[in-house]
Coordinates of C-alpha atoms and ligand atoms in Angstrom, one line a residue:
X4 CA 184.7 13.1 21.2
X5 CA 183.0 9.6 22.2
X6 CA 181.0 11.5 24.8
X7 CA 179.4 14.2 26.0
X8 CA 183.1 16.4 26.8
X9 CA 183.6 19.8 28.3
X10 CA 186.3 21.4 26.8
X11 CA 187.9 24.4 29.2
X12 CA 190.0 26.9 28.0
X13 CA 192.6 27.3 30.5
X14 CA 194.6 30.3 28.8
X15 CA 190.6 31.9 29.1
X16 CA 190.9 31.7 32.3
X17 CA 194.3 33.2 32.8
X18 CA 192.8 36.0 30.9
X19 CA 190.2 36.5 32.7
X20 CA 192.5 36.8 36.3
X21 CA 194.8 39.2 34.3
X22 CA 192.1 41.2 33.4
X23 CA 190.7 41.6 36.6
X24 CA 193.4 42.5 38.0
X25 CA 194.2 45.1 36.0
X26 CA 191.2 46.6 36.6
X27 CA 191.2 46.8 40.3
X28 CA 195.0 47.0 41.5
X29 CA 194.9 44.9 44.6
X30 CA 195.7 41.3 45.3
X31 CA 193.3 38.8 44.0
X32 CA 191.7 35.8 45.4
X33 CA 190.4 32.9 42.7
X34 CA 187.4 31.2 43.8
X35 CA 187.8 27.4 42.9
X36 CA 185.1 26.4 45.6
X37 CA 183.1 23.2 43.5
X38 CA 186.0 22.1 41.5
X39 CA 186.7 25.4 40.3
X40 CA 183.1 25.7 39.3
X41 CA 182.8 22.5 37.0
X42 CA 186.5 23.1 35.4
X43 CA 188.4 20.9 37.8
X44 CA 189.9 22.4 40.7
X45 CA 193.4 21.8 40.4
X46 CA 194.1 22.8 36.8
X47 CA 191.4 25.7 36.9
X48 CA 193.8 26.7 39.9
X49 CA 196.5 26.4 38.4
X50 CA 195.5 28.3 35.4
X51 CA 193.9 31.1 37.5
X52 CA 197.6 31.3 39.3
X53 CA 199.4 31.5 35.8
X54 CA 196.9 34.6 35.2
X55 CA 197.8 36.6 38.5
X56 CA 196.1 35.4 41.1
X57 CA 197.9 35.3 44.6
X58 CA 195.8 33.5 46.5
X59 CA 192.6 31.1 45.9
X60 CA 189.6 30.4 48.0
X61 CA 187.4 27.2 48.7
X62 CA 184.2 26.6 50.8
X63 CA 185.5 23.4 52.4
X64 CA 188.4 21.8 53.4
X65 CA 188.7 18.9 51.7
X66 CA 188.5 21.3 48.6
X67 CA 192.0 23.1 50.2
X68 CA 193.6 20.3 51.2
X69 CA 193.1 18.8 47.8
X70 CA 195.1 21.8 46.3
X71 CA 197.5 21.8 49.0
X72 CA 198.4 17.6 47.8
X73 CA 198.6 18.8 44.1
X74 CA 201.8 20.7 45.5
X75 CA 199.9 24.2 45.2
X76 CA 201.7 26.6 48.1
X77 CA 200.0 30.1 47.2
X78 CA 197.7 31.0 50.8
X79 CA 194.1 29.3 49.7
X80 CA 191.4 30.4 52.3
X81 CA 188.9 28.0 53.5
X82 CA 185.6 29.8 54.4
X83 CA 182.8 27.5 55.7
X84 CA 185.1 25.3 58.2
X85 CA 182.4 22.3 59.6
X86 CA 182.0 21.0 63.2
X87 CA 184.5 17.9 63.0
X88 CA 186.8 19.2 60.3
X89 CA 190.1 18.4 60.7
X90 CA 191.3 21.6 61.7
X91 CA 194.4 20.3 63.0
X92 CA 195.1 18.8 59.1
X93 CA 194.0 22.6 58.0
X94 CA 196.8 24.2 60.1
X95 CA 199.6 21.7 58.9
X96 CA 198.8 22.1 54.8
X97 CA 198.9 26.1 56.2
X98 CA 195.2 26.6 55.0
X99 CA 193.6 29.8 56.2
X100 CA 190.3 29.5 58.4
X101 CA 187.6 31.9 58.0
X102 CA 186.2 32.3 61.6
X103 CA 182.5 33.4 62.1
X104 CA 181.4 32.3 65.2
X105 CA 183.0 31.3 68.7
X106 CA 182.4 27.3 68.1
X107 CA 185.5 28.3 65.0
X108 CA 187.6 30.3 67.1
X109 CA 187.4 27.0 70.0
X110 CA 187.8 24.3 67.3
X111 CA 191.0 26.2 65.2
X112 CA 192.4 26.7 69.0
X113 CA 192.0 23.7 70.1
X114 CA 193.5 22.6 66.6
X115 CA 196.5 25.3 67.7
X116 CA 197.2 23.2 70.7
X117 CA 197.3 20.1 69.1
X118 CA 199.5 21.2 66.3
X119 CA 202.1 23.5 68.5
X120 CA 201.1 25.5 65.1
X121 CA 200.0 29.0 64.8
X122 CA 197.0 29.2 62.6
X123 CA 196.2 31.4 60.0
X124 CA 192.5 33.0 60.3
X125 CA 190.2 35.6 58.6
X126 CA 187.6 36.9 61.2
X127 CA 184.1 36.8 58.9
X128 CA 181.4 39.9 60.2
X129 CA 177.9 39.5 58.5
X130 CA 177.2 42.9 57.3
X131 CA 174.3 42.6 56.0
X132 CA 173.7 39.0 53.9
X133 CA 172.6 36.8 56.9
X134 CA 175.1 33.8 56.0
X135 CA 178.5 33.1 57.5
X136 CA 179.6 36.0 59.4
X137 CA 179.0 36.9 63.0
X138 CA 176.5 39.6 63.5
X139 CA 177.0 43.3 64.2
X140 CA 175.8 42.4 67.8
X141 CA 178.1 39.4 68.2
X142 CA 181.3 41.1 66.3
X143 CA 183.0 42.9 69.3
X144 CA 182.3 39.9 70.9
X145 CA 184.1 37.6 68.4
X146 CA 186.9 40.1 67.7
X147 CA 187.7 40.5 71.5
X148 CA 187.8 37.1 71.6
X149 CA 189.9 36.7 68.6
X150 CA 192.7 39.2 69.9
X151 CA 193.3 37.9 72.7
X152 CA 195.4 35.2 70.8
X153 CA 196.5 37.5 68.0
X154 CA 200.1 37.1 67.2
X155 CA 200.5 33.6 69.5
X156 CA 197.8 31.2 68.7
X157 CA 196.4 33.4 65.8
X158 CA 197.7 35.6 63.0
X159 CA 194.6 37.2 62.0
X160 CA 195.4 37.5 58.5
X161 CA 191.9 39.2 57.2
X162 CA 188.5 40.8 57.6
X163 CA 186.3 40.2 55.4
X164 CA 182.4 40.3 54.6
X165 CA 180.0 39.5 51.6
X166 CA 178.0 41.3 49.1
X167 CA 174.3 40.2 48.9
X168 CA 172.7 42.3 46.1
X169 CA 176.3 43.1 44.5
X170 CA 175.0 41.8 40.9
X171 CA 172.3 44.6 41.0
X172 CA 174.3 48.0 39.9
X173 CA 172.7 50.5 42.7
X174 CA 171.2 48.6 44.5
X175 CA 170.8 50.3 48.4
X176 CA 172.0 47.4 50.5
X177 CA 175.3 47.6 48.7
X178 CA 176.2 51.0 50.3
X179 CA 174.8 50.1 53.5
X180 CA 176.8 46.5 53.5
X181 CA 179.9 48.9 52.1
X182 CA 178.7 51.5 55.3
X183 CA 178.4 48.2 57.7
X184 CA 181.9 46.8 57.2
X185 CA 183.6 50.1 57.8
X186 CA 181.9 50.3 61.2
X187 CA 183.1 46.5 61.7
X188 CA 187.1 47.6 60.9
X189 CA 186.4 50.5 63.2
X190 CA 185.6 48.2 65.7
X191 CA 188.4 46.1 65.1
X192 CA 190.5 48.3 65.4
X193 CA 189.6 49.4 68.1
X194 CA 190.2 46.3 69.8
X195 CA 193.6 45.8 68.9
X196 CA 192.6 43.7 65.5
X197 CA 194.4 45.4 62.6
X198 CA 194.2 42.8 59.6
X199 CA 196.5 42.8 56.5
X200 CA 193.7 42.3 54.4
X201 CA 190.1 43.8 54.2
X202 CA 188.2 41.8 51.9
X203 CA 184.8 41.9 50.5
X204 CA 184.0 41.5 46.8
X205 CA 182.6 38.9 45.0
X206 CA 182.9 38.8 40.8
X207 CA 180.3 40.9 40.6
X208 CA 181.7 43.6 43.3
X209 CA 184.7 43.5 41.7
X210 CA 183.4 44.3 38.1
X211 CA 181.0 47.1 39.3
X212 CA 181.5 48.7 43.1
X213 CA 185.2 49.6 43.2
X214 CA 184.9 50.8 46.9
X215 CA 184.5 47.1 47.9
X216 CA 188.0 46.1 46.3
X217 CA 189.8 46.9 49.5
X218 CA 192.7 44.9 49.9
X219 CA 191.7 41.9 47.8
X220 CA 188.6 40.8 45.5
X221 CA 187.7 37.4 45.7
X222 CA 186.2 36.2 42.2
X223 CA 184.8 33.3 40.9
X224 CA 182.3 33.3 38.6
X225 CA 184.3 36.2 36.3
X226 CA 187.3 33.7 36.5
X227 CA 185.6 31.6 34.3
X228 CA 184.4 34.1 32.1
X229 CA 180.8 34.6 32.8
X230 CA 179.6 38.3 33.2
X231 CA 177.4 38.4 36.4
X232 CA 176.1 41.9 35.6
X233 CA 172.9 43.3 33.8
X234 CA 175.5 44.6 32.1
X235 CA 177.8 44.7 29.8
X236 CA 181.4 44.1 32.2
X237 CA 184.2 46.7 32.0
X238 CA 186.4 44.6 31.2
X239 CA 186.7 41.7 28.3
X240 CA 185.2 38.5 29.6
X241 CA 185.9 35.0 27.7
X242 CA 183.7 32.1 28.7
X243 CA 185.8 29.0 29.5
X244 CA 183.7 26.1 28.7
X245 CA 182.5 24.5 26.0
X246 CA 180.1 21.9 26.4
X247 CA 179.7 19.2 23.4
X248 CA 177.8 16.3 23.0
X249 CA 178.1 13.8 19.8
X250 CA 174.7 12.8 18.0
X251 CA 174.1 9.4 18.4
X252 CA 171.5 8.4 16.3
X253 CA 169.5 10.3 13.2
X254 CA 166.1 8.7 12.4
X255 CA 163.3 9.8 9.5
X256 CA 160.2 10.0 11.0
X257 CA 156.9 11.2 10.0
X258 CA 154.5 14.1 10.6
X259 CA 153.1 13.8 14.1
X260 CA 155.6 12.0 15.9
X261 CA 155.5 12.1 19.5
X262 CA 159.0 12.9 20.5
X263 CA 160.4 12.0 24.5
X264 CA 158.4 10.9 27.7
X265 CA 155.4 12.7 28.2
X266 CA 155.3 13.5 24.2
X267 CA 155.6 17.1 25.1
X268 CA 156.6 18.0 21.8
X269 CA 155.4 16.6 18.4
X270 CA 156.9 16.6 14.3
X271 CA 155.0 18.9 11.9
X272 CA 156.5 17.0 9.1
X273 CA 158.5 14.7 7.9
X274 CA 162.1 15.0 9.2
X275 CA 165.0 13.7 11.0
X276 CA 165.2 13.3 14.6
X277 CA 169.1 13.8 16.2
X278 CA 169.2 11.9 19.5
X279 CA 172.2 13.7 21.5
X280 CA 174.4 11.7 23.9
X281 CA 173.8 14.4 27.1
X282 CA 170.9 14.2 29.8
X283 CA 170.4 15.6 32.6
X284 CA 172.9 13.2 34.7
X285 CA 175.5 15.2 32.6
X286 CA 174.1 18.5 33.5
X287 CA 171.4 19.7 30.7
X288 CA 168.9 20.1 33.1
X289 CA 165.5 19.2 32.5
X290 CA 164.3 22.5 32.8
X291 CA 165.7 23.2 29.3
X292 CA 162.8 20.6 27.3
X293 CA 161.3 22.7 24.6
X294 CA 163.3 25.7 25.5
X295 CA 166.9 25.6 25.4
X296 CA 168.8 25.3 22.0
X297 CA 172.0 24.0 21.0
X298 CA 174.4 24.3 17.5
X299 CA 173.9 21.3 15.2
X300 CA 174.3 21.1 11.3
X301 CA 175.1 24.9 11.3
X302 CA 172.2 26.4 13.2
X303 CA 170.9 26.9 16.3
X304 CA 167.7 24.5 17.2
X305 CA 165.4 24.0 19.8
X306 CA 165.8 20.7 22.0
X307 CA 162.4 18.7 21.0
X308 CA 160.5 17.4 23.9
X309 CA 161.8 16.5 27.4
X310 CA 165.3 16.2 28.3
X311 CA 166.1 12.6 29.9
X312 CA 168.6 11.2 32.2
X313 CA 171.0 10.4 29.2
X314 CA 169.8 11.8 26.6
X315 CA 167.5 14.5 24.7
X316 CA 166.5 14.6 20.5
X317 CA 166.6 17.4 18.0
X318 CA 164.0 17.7 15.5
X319 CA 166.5 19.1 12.2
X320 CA 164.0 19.1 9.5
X321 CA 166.3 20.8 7.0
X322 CA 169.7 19.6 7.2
X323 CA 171.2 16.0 7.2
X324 CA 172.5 14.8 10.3
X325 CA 174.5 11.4 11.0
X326 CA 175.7 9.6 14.1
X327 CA 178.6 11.3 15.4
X328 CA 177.8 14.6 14.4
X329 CA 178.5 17.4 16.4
X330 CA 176.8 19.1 18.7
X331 CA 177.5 22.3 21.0
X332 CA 175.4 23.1 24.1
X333 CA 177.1 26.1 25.0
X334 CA 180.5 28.3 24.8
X335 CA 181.4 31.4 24.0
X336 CA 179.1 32.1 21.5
X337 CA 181.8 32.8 18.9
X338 CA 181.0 30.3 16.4
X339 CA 177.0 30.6 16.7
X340 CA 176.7 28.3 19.6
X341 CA 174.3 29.8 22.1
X342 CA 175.7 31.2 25.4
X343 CA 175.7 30.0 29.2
X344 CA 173.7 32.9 29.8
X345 CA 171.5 31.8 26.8
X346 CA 171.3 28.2 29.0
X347 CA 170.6 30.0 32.1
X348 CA 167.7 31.7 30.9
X349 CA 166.3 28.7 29.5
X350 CA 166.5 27.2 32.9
X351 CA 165.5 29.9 34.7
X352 CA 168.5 29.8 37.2
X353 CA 172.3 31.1 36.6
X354 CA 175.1 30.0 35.0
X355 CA 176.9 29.4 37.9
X356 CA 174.5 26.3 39.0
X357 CA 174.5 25.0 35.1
X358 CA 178.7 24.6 35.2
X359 CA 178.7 23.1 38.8
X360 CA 176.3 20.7 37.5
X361 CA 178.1 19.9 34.7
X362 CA 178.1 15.6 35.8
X363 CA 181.2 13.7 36.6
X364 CA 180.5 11.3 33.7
X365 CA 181.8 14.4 31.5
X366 CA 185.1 14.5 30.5
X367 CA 187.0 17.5 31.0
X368 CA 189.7 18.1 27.6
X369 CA 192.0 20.9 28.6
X370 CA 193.4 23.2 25.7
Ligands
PLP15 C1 181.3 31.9 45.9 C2 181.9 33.0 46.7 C3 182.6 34.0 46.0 C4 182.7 34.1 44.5 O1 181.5 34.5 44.0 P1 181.2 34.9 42.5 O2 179.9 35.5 42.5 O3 181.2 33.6 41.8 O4 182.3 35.8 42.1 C5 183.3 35.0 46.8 N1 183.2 34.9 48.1 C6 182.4 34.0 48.8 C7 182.3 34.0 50.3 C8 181.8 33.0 48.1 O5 181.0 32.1 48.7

């Protein structure tokens, strides 16, 4: 390791898929939206694929198009299509459009026209999160608009919705999102709409409100290991990235050195200061100064003082360190090394924004 390197475990990931999906038997949708969250989109697809999944989902286009070029066939759902996308492009690579308002359904049929191509699309009701997703009062609406074109212009492969307060077991807007989306199938229906799939569940859903499987659960975050819950998951979780970082420089300094900008944190003694090769351009975010910790000459230890752009220092009083030691941010937490979660709550966000904003000067090292 020169630099700071995120190792990802691609058999984790296959894992992970597997395990899901033996947990809720329906099809399964991997979310590799943000290069796979951090772990590179085409191999974290690919691995997610070799685990079970039978189709895979992105926010944007490029992101779909990008997996259709790496020669990746399985259906991959696109679901926040942007005014000026190419949506004649998204019909060629046979990308699936998530439609949620009328400005879609014009774009992917004008798009239809220009390709002489039927395109694939999953009509998107808001039930109750206030993103994508028509409204309730806009749905008929949208659906009657839809159907006119189903089965020539349009195969309206899915419905689908999203959970907003899915990662908090019991939560009341759950059942009344789960209540909402019903109605909304009842109403397609009862305009002629009858999708293939009904889909609805987010990692968390999927772990922990088995009503919302339907036809297909659409994780992400779970696919890469992390337990979204408050809760232990019911199924076995294994984190797929490690993050390392070598140690750059170890200096002897005295008592009541002021350590990093601002000299937030200051040496009670003699020791050694470990200056690590990661900052905050590489994804530690500075949040973390004085809180977070990281595994370094066998222990966990507290990151002294502000984390920089490029770099942060480790006061290791009692332990010797040299240049090119080791250091772990995070990873599974199976050989002491704290957690993502343990990151997370340093930061005060979750995990999911800590592995998207793992930086692009990172290496990725698959194993
Ligand atoms: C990101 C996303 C998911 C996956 O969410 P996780 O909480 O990471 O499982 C599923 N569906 C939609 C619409 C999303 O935007």
């Amino acid at each position: 390791m020169v630099g700071c390197e995120a190792e990802v475990d691609l058999a984790a990931i296959a894992h992970n898929v597997s395990a899901l999906r033996r947990l809720r038997a329906v099809e399964l949708m991997a979310v590799v939206k943000a290069d796979a969250y951090g772990h590179g989109l085409v191999p974290g697809a690919r691995a997610a694929l070799a685990g079970g999944a039978t189709w895979l989902g992105v926010a944007y286009l490029p992101e779909a198009l990008t997996l259709r070029a790496a020669g990746i066939t399985v259906p991959v759902l696109c679901w926040l299509p942007r005014p000026g996308d190419d949506l004649a492009a998204a019909i060629r690579a046979g990308v699936d459009l998530s439609i949620s308002d009328r400005w879609v359904l014009d774009d992917v049929l004008a798009a239809v026209r220009l390709t002489g191509r039927q395109a694939r699309v999953h009509l998107k009701v808001d039930t109750g999160c206030a993103r994508a997703g028509a409204t309730a009062a806009r749905w008929p609406e949208l659906v009657l608009a839809a159907g006119k074109f189903a089965g020539d212009e349009l195969d309206v492969v899915g419905v689908w919705s999203h959970l907003a307060n899915a990662d908090q077991p019991g939560h009341p807007s759950t059942d009344r999102q789960l209540a909402a989306f019903a109605d909304a199938l009842d109403v397609a229906a009862a305009h002629g709409v009858a999708p293939r799939l009904r889909h609805l569940a987010n990692s968390a859903a999927a772990l922990a409100v088995p009503a919302a499987a339907y036809d297909l659960i659409r994780p992400g975050i779970a696919v890469f290991g992390i337990n979204p819950l408050p809760v232990p998951p019911p199924v076995d979780l294994v984190p797929a990235m490690t993050l390392r970082a070598p140690v750059v420089l170890a200096r002897q300094v005295p008592a009541g050195t002021p350590v990093s900008y601002g000299h937030e944190y200051v040496t009670t003694g003699q020791t050694t200061l470990a200056l690590v090769a990661a900052g905050y351009a590489d994804g530690v975010p500075r949040s973390v100064g004085n809180r977070g910790s990281v595994l370094l000459a066998g222990r966990r230890r507290r990151i002294s003082g502000r984390v920089c752009m490029d770099q942060f220092v480790v006061d290791v009083p009692d332990a010797s360190v040299v240049a090119g030691d080791e250091v772990v941010l995070f990873g599974p937490g199976t050989a002491g090394e704290p957690t993502l979660v343990d990151w997370a709550r340093a930061a005060g966000t979750i995990p999911n924004e800590l592995l998207t904003r793992v930086g692009p000067r990172v290496r990725r090292v698959y194993r």
